[in-house]
Short mmCIF file of C-alpha atoms in Angstrom, two decimals:
data_model
loop_
_atom_site.label_atom_id
_atom_site.label_comp_id
_atom_site.label_asym_id
_atom_site.label_seq_id
_atom_site.Cartn_x
_atom_site.Cartn_y
_atom_site.Cartn_z
CA MET Q 24 0.00 0.00 0.00
CA SER Q 25 1.31 3.45 -0.90
CA LYS Q 26 2.36 5.72 1.93
CA THR Q 27 0.41 8.91 2.57
CA ILE Q 28 2.27 12.11 3.37
CA LEU Q 29 0.84 15.40 4.65
CA ILE Q 30 2.71 18.53 3.53
CA ALA Q 31 1.84 21.76 5.30
CA GLY Q 32 3.25 25.19 5.99
CA LYS Q 33 4.23 26.13 2.48
CA ASN Q 34 0.78 26.09 0.95
CA MET Q 35 -0.32 25.45 -2.59
CA PRO Q 36 0.35 26.79 -5.14
CA GLU Q 37 3.76 27.81 -3.71
CA ALA Q 38 4.41 24.21 -2.64
CA GLY Q 39 3.86 22.88 -6.17
CA ASN Q 40 7.51 22.20 -6.98
CA PHE Q 41 8.08 20.47 -3.65
CA THR Q 42 5.05 18.20 -4.14
CA ASP Q 43 6.27 17.40 -7.67
CA GLY Q 44 9.48 16.06 -6.13
CA VAL Q 45 7.58 14.06 -3.51
CA ALA Q 46 5.28 12.60 -6.17
CA PHE Q 47 8.23 10.74 -7.75
CA SER Q 48 8.26 8.48 -4.68
CA GLY Q 49 4.77 7.18 -5.43
CA ARG Q 50 3.32 8.54 -2.21
CA ASN Q 51 -0.24 9.77 -1.82
CA ILE Q 52 -0.04 13.48 -1.02
CA ILE Q 53 -2.20 15.80 1.02
CA VAL Q 54 -0.96 19.39 0.81
CA SER Q 55 -2.29 22.41 2.66
CA GLY Q 56 -3.91 25.28 0.80
CA THR Q 57 -4.84 28.82 1.77
CA ILE Q 58 -8.25 29.09 3.38
CA ALA Q 59 -10.87 30.73 1.17
CA ASP Q 60 -12.28 34.13 2.10
CA SER Q 61 -15.13 33.45 4.53
CA GLU Q 62 -17.00 36.74 4.04
CA GLU Q 63 -19.30 35.35 1.34
CA THR Q 64 -19.52 31.98 3.09
CA ARG Q 65 -21.08 33.62 6.15
CA LYS Q 66 -23.92 34.92 3.96
CA LEU Q 67 -24.87 31.49 2.64
CA THR Q 68 -28.02 29.72 3.77
CA ILE Q 69 -27.86 26.31 5.45
CA ALA Q 70 -28.98 24.63 2.23
CA GLU Q 71 -26.32 26.46 0.21
CA ARG Q 72 -23.63 25.48 2.71
CA LYS Q 73 -24.72 21.84 2.56
CA ALA Q 74 -24.61 21.91 -1.24
CA ASN Q 75 -21.17 23.49 -1.13
CA GLN Q 76 -19.95 20.83 1.31
CA GLU Q 77 -21.22 18.03 -0.91
CA ALA Q 78 -19.54 19.61 -3.93
CA TYR Q 79 -16.33 20.00 -1.92
CA GLU Q 80 -16.33 16.34 -0.87
CA GLU Q 81 -16.91 15.24 -4.46
CA GLU Q 82 -14.06 17.48 -5.63
CA LYS Q 83 -11.69 15.98 -3.06
CA ALA Q 84 -12.72 12.46 -4.02
CA GLN Q 85 -11.86 13.23 -7.64
CA GLU Q 86 -8.53 14.80 -6.64
CA ALA Q 87 -7.66 11.75 -4.55
CA LYS Q 88 -7.79 9.55 -7.64
CA SER Q 89 -4.72 11.40 -8.93
CA GLY Q 90 -2.83 10.67 -5.71
CA MET Q 91 -2.72 14.30 -4.55
CA CYS Q 92 -5.30 16.42 -2.80
CA THR Q 93 -5.23 20.02 -1.53
CA ILE Q 94 -7.00 20.78 1.76
CA GLU Q 95 -7.60 24.29 3.07
CA TRP Q 96 -5.83 25.14 6.33
CA ASN Q 97 -6.52 28.14 8.55
CA LYS Q 98 -3.29 28.46 10.53
CA SER Q 99 -4.92 30.55 13.26
CA SER Q 100 -7.40 27.79 14.12
CA PRO Q 101 -6.62 24.66 16.17
CA LEU Q 102 -9.87 23.17 14.83
CA SER Q 103 -8.64 23.65 11.27
CA ALA Q 104 -5.42 21.80 12.19
CA ARG Q 105 -7.48 18.91 13.53
CA SER Q 106 -9.64 18.92 10.40
CA LEU Q 107 -6.57 18.85 8.13
CA VAL Q 108 -5.22 15.75 9.87
CA LEU Q 109 -8.64 14.08 9.97
CA GLN Q 110 -9.21 14.66 6.25
CA THR Q 111 -5.75 13.29 5.48
CA THR Q 112 -6.49 10.01 7.26
CA THR Q 113 -10.00 9.86 5.78
CA ILE Q 114 -9.23 10.54 2.11
CA PHE Q 115 -6.42 8.02 1.76
CA GLY Q 116 -7.23 5.83 4.77
CA ARG Q 117 -3.97 6.55 6.57
CA MET Q 118 -1.25 9.10 7.32
CA ASP Q 119 2.30 7.76 7.46
CA GLU Q 120 4.37 10.93 7.28
CA ALA Q 121 3.96 14.66 7.75
CA VAL Q 122 6.19 17.56 6.73
CA LEU Q 123 5.96 20.99 8.34
CA TYR Q 124 7.78 23.29 5.90
CA PHE Q 125 8.95 26.72 7.10
CA ASP Q 126 10.37 28.54 4.08
CA GLU Q 127 11.92 31.65 5.65
CA GLU Q 128 13.04 32.78 2.22
CA TRP Q 129 9.45 32.72 0.95
CA TYR Q 130 8.06 34.49 4.01
CA ALA Q 131 10.78 37.15 3.67
CA SER Q 132 9.89 37.78 0.03
CA LYS Q 133 6.35 38.86 0.90
CA ALA Q 134 5.59 42.53 1.52
CA GLU Q 135 5.22 43.20 5.24
CA LYS Q 136 4.14 45.98 7.51
CA MET Q 137 5.64 46.44 10.93
CA ASP Q 138 2.55 47.02 13.01
CA SER Q 139 0.38 45.21 15.55
CA GLU Q 140 -1.87 43.70 12.88
CA GLU Q 141 1.12 42.13 11.15
CA ILE Q 142 2.44 40.79 14.46
CA VAL Q 143 -0.85 38.99 15.12
CA ARG Q 144 -0.97 37.60 11.58
CA GLY Q 145 2.68 36.58 11.74
CA CYS Q 146 2.27 34.77 15.05
CA ASP Q 147 -0.64 32.77 13.65
CA GLU Q 148 1.04 31.99 10.34
CA MET Q 149 4.63 31.40 11.45
CA ILE Q 150 4.34 30.13 15.03
CA ALA Q 151 0.94 29.04 16.37
CA GLY Q 152 -0.24 27.28 13.21
CA TYR Q 153 2.77 24.96 13.07
CA GLN Q 154 2.43 24.13 16.77
CA TYR Q 155 -1.31 23.41 16.55
CA LEU Q 156 -0.73 21.10 13.60
CA ALA Q 157 2.29 19.32 15.08
CA LEU Q 158 0.30 18.33 18.15
CA GLU Q 159 -2.57 17.00 16.03
CA ILE Q 160 -0.13 15.00 13.90
CA LEU Q 161 1.50 13.46 16.96
CA ASN Q 162 -1.90 12.55 18.40
CA ALA Q 163 -2.83 10.87 15.11
CA PHE Q 164 0.43 8.89 15.03
CA GLN Q 165 -0.15 7.78 18.61
CA ARG Q 166 -3.46 6.25 17.53
CA ARG Q 167 -1.91 4.24 14.67
CA GLU Q 168 -1.95 0.48 14.78
CA THR Q 169 1.40 -1.00 15.86
CA SER Q 170 1.50 -3.04 12.65
CA GLU Q 171 1.63 0.20 10.63
CA GLY Q 172 4.99 1.12 12.13
CA LYS Q 173 6.16 4.50 13.34
CA GLY Q 174 4.90 7.71 11.82
CA LYS Q 175 7.43 10.29 10.59
CA LEU Q 176 7.17 13.98 11.49
CA VAL Q 177 9.58 16.26 9.60
CA PHE Q 178 10.36 19.86 10.49
CA LEU Q 179 11.86 21.42 7.36
CA LEU Q 180 13.46 24.87 7.76
CA LYS Q 181 14.81 26.76 4.73
CA GLU Q 182 16.69 29.82 5.97
CA THR Q 183 17.61 33.19 4.50
CA PRO Q 184 19.75 36.02 5.92
CA ASN Q 185 18.07 38.36 8.40
CA ARG Q 186 18.83 41.92 9.48
CA ILE Q 187 21.41 41.02 12.11
CA ASP Q 188 23.18 38.76 9.60
CA VAL Q 189 23.45 41.71 7.20
CA LEU Q 190 24.75 43.97 9.97
CA LYS Q 191 27.44 41.44 10.87
CA ASN Q 192 28.30 40.55 7.30
CA PRO Q 193 27.10 43.04 4.62
CA SER Q 194 28.17 40.68 1.81
CA VAL Q 195 25.16 38.42 2.47
CA LYS Q 196 22.97 41.18 1.04
CA ASP Q 197 23.70 40.05 -2.50
CA GLY Q 198 20.40 41.01 -4.09
CA LEU Q 199 19.59 37.35 -4.72
CA SER Q 200 18.37 36.18 -1.31
CA PRO Q 201 15.52 38.09 0.35
CA ILE Q 202 16.35 39.53 3.77
CA ALA Q 203 14.12 38.38 6.62
CA SER Q 204 12.44 41.08 8.67
CA PRO Q 205 12.54 40.92 12.50
CA LEU Q 206 9.09 39.29 12.47
CA VAL Q 207 10.07 36.59 9.96
CA ALA Q 208 13.40 35.99 11.71
CA SER Q 209 11.64 35.53 15.05
CA GLY Q 210 9.17 33.12 13.43
CA ALA Q 211 12.03 31.04 12.01
CA ALA Q 212 13.79 31.01 15.39
CA ALA Q 213 10.57 29.87 17.10
CA PHE Q 214 10.13 27.11 14.49
CA ALA Q 215 13.71 25.92 15.00
CA ALA Q 216 13.38 25.88 18.80
CA PHE Q 217 10.06 24.06 18.62
CA ALA Q 218 11.47 21.50 16.19
CA GLU Q 219 14.52 20.76 18.34
CA ASN Q 220 12.51 20.42 21.51
CA MET Q 221 9.82 18.23 19.93
CA ALA Q 222 12.60 15.99 18.60
CA ALA Q 223 13.99 15.82 22.15
CA VAL Q 224 10.58 14.96 23.59
CA CYS Q 225 10.10 12.17 21.03
CA THR Q 226 13.67 10.87 20.97
CA ASP Q 227 12.68 7.43 22.32
CA SER Q 228 9.07 7.41 21.16
CA ILE Q 229 7.55 4.11 20.06
CA PHE Q 230 5.06 5.74 17.68
CA VAL Q 231 6.94 8.54 15.84
CA ASP Q 232 10.34 9.48 14.46
CA VAL Q 233 10.95 13.23 14.38
CA VAL Q 234 13.36 14.43 11.69
CA ILE Q 235 14.63 18.03 11.73
CA VAL Q 236 16.12 19.46 8.52
CA ARG Q 237 17.79 22.85 8.22
CA GLY Q 238 19.61 24.61 5.40
CA ASP Q 239 19.56 27.45 2.89
CA SER Q 240 19.51 27.92 -0.87
CA THR Q 241 23.32 27.85 -1.10
CA MET Q 242 23.18 24.13 -0.31
CA GLU Q 243 22.78 21.77 -3.21
CA GLY Q 244 19.84 19.96 -1.65
CA PHE Q 245 17.91 23.19 -1.06
CA ARG Q 246 18.42 25.02 -4.35
CA ARG Q 247 15.26 23.61 -5.88
CA ASP Q 248 12.14 22.48 -4.07
CA ASP Q 249 11.57 19.48 -6.34
CA GLU Q 250 15.07 18.18 -5.57
CA THR Q 251 14.43 18.68 -1.86
CA GLY Q 252 11.20 16.70 -2.09
CA ARG Q 253 12.90 13.80 -3.87
CA TRP Q 254 15.77 13.71 -1.38
CA LEU Q 255 13.47 13.87 1.65
CA CYS Q 256 11.39 10.90 0.54
CA SER Q 257 14.55 8.90 -0.10
CA TYR Q 258 15.81 9.85 3.36
CA LEU Q 259 12.55 8.78 5.03
CA ASP Q 260 12.56 5.48 3.14
CA SER Q 261 16.12 4.86 4.37
CA ILE Q 262 14.97 5.33 7.97
CA ASP Q 263 12.32 2.66 7.42
CA SER Q 264 14.78 0.22 5.86
CA SER Q 265 17.27 0.65 8.71
CA SER Q 266 14.69 0.31 11.50
CA THR Q 267 14.85 -2.88 13.53
CA GLY Q 268 11.22 -2.58 14.60
CA GLY Q 269 9.73 -3.68 17.91
CA THR Q 270 11.12 -1.51 20.69
CA ALA Q 271 11.80 2.21 20.59
CA GLU Q 272 15.18 3.29 19.21
CA ARG Q 273 16.72 6.40 20.74
CA ARG Q 274 17.51 8.91 18.01
CA ASP Q 275 20.06 11.71 18.21
CA VAL Q 276 18.60 15.21 18.23
CA SER Q 277 20.66 16.62 15.38
CA TRP Q 278 19.88 18.80 12.40
CA VAL Q 279 20.07 17.13 9.00
CA ARG Q 280 21.34 19.03 5.98
CA PRO Q 281 19.36 18.59 2.75
CA GLY Q 282 21.08 15.99 0.62
CA GLU Q 283 22.64 14.29 3.65
CA LYS Q 284 22.60 10.52 4.04
CA PRO Q 285 20.66 8.86 6.89
CA ARG Q 286 22.14 9.21 10.36
CA GLN Q 287 23.36 5.64 10.61
CA GLU Q 288 25.86 6.58 7.89
CA THR Q 289 26.53 10.23 8.71
CA HIS Q 290 26.35 11.68 12.23
CA ARG Q 291 26.20 15.39 12.97
CA LYS Q 292 25.70 17.40 16.13
CA PHE Q 293 23.52 20.49 16.05
CA GLY Q 294 24.80 23.85 17.25
CA LEU Q 295 23.18 25.85 19.99
CA PHE Q 296 23.39 29.06 17.98
CA ARG Q 297 22.37 30.17 14.54
CA ARG Q 298 24.98 29.44 11.89
#
């Protein structure tokens, strides 16, 4: 049976290249999409909403036949996180892997204001949403049958220079890489800290392996999203093939570089400070 992977954080259509790379592995894919504007939805009658829901379910059923389905995700809502995981397990009957993708470079490329409204939006989009969804994913993996093996939760962080990096080393402002604002930089730091600590919490878990990946576009494995997707699936498959099964195996809490071989072949320690 084909594995099912949930990809969230970098929503469609921006995640298209990454999902193209993942698709080469033969996995069924659920990928998060931006939630539709709810202003008109609130004006609909009960009958209209029911009709819309039926049409939506039929659309997802048709999408599933292709092996990939996009599900809307409202990052500010813990209920939306739960719904995303539930729909993943319902549409394809299982969820084997999940990838939380924080593309700091992409966040930095978007126009931003520095005001209270942007802080609230940024906290929902770059911090709270990932944490809501991670907890729902872990809960779902904990409910898996033992015969299905461990689930895999991947925290994928693609970095870009921020303002303090430019101050320390002006040459990083090369006009090619977007510079992260203080809000985006703090979101990336929160994601990294959450990833490391969740990996530590789950280091000897019997129901999930947590993999933390960190790099930037100067690294060969992170130059193109489709290449990253292909490598990641190969890496996850290697973890499965090297697993002895049965009891929990303690895993090192170490960052993996994109393109790196599985940890049983290459061992790295993570630093306590930003590179």
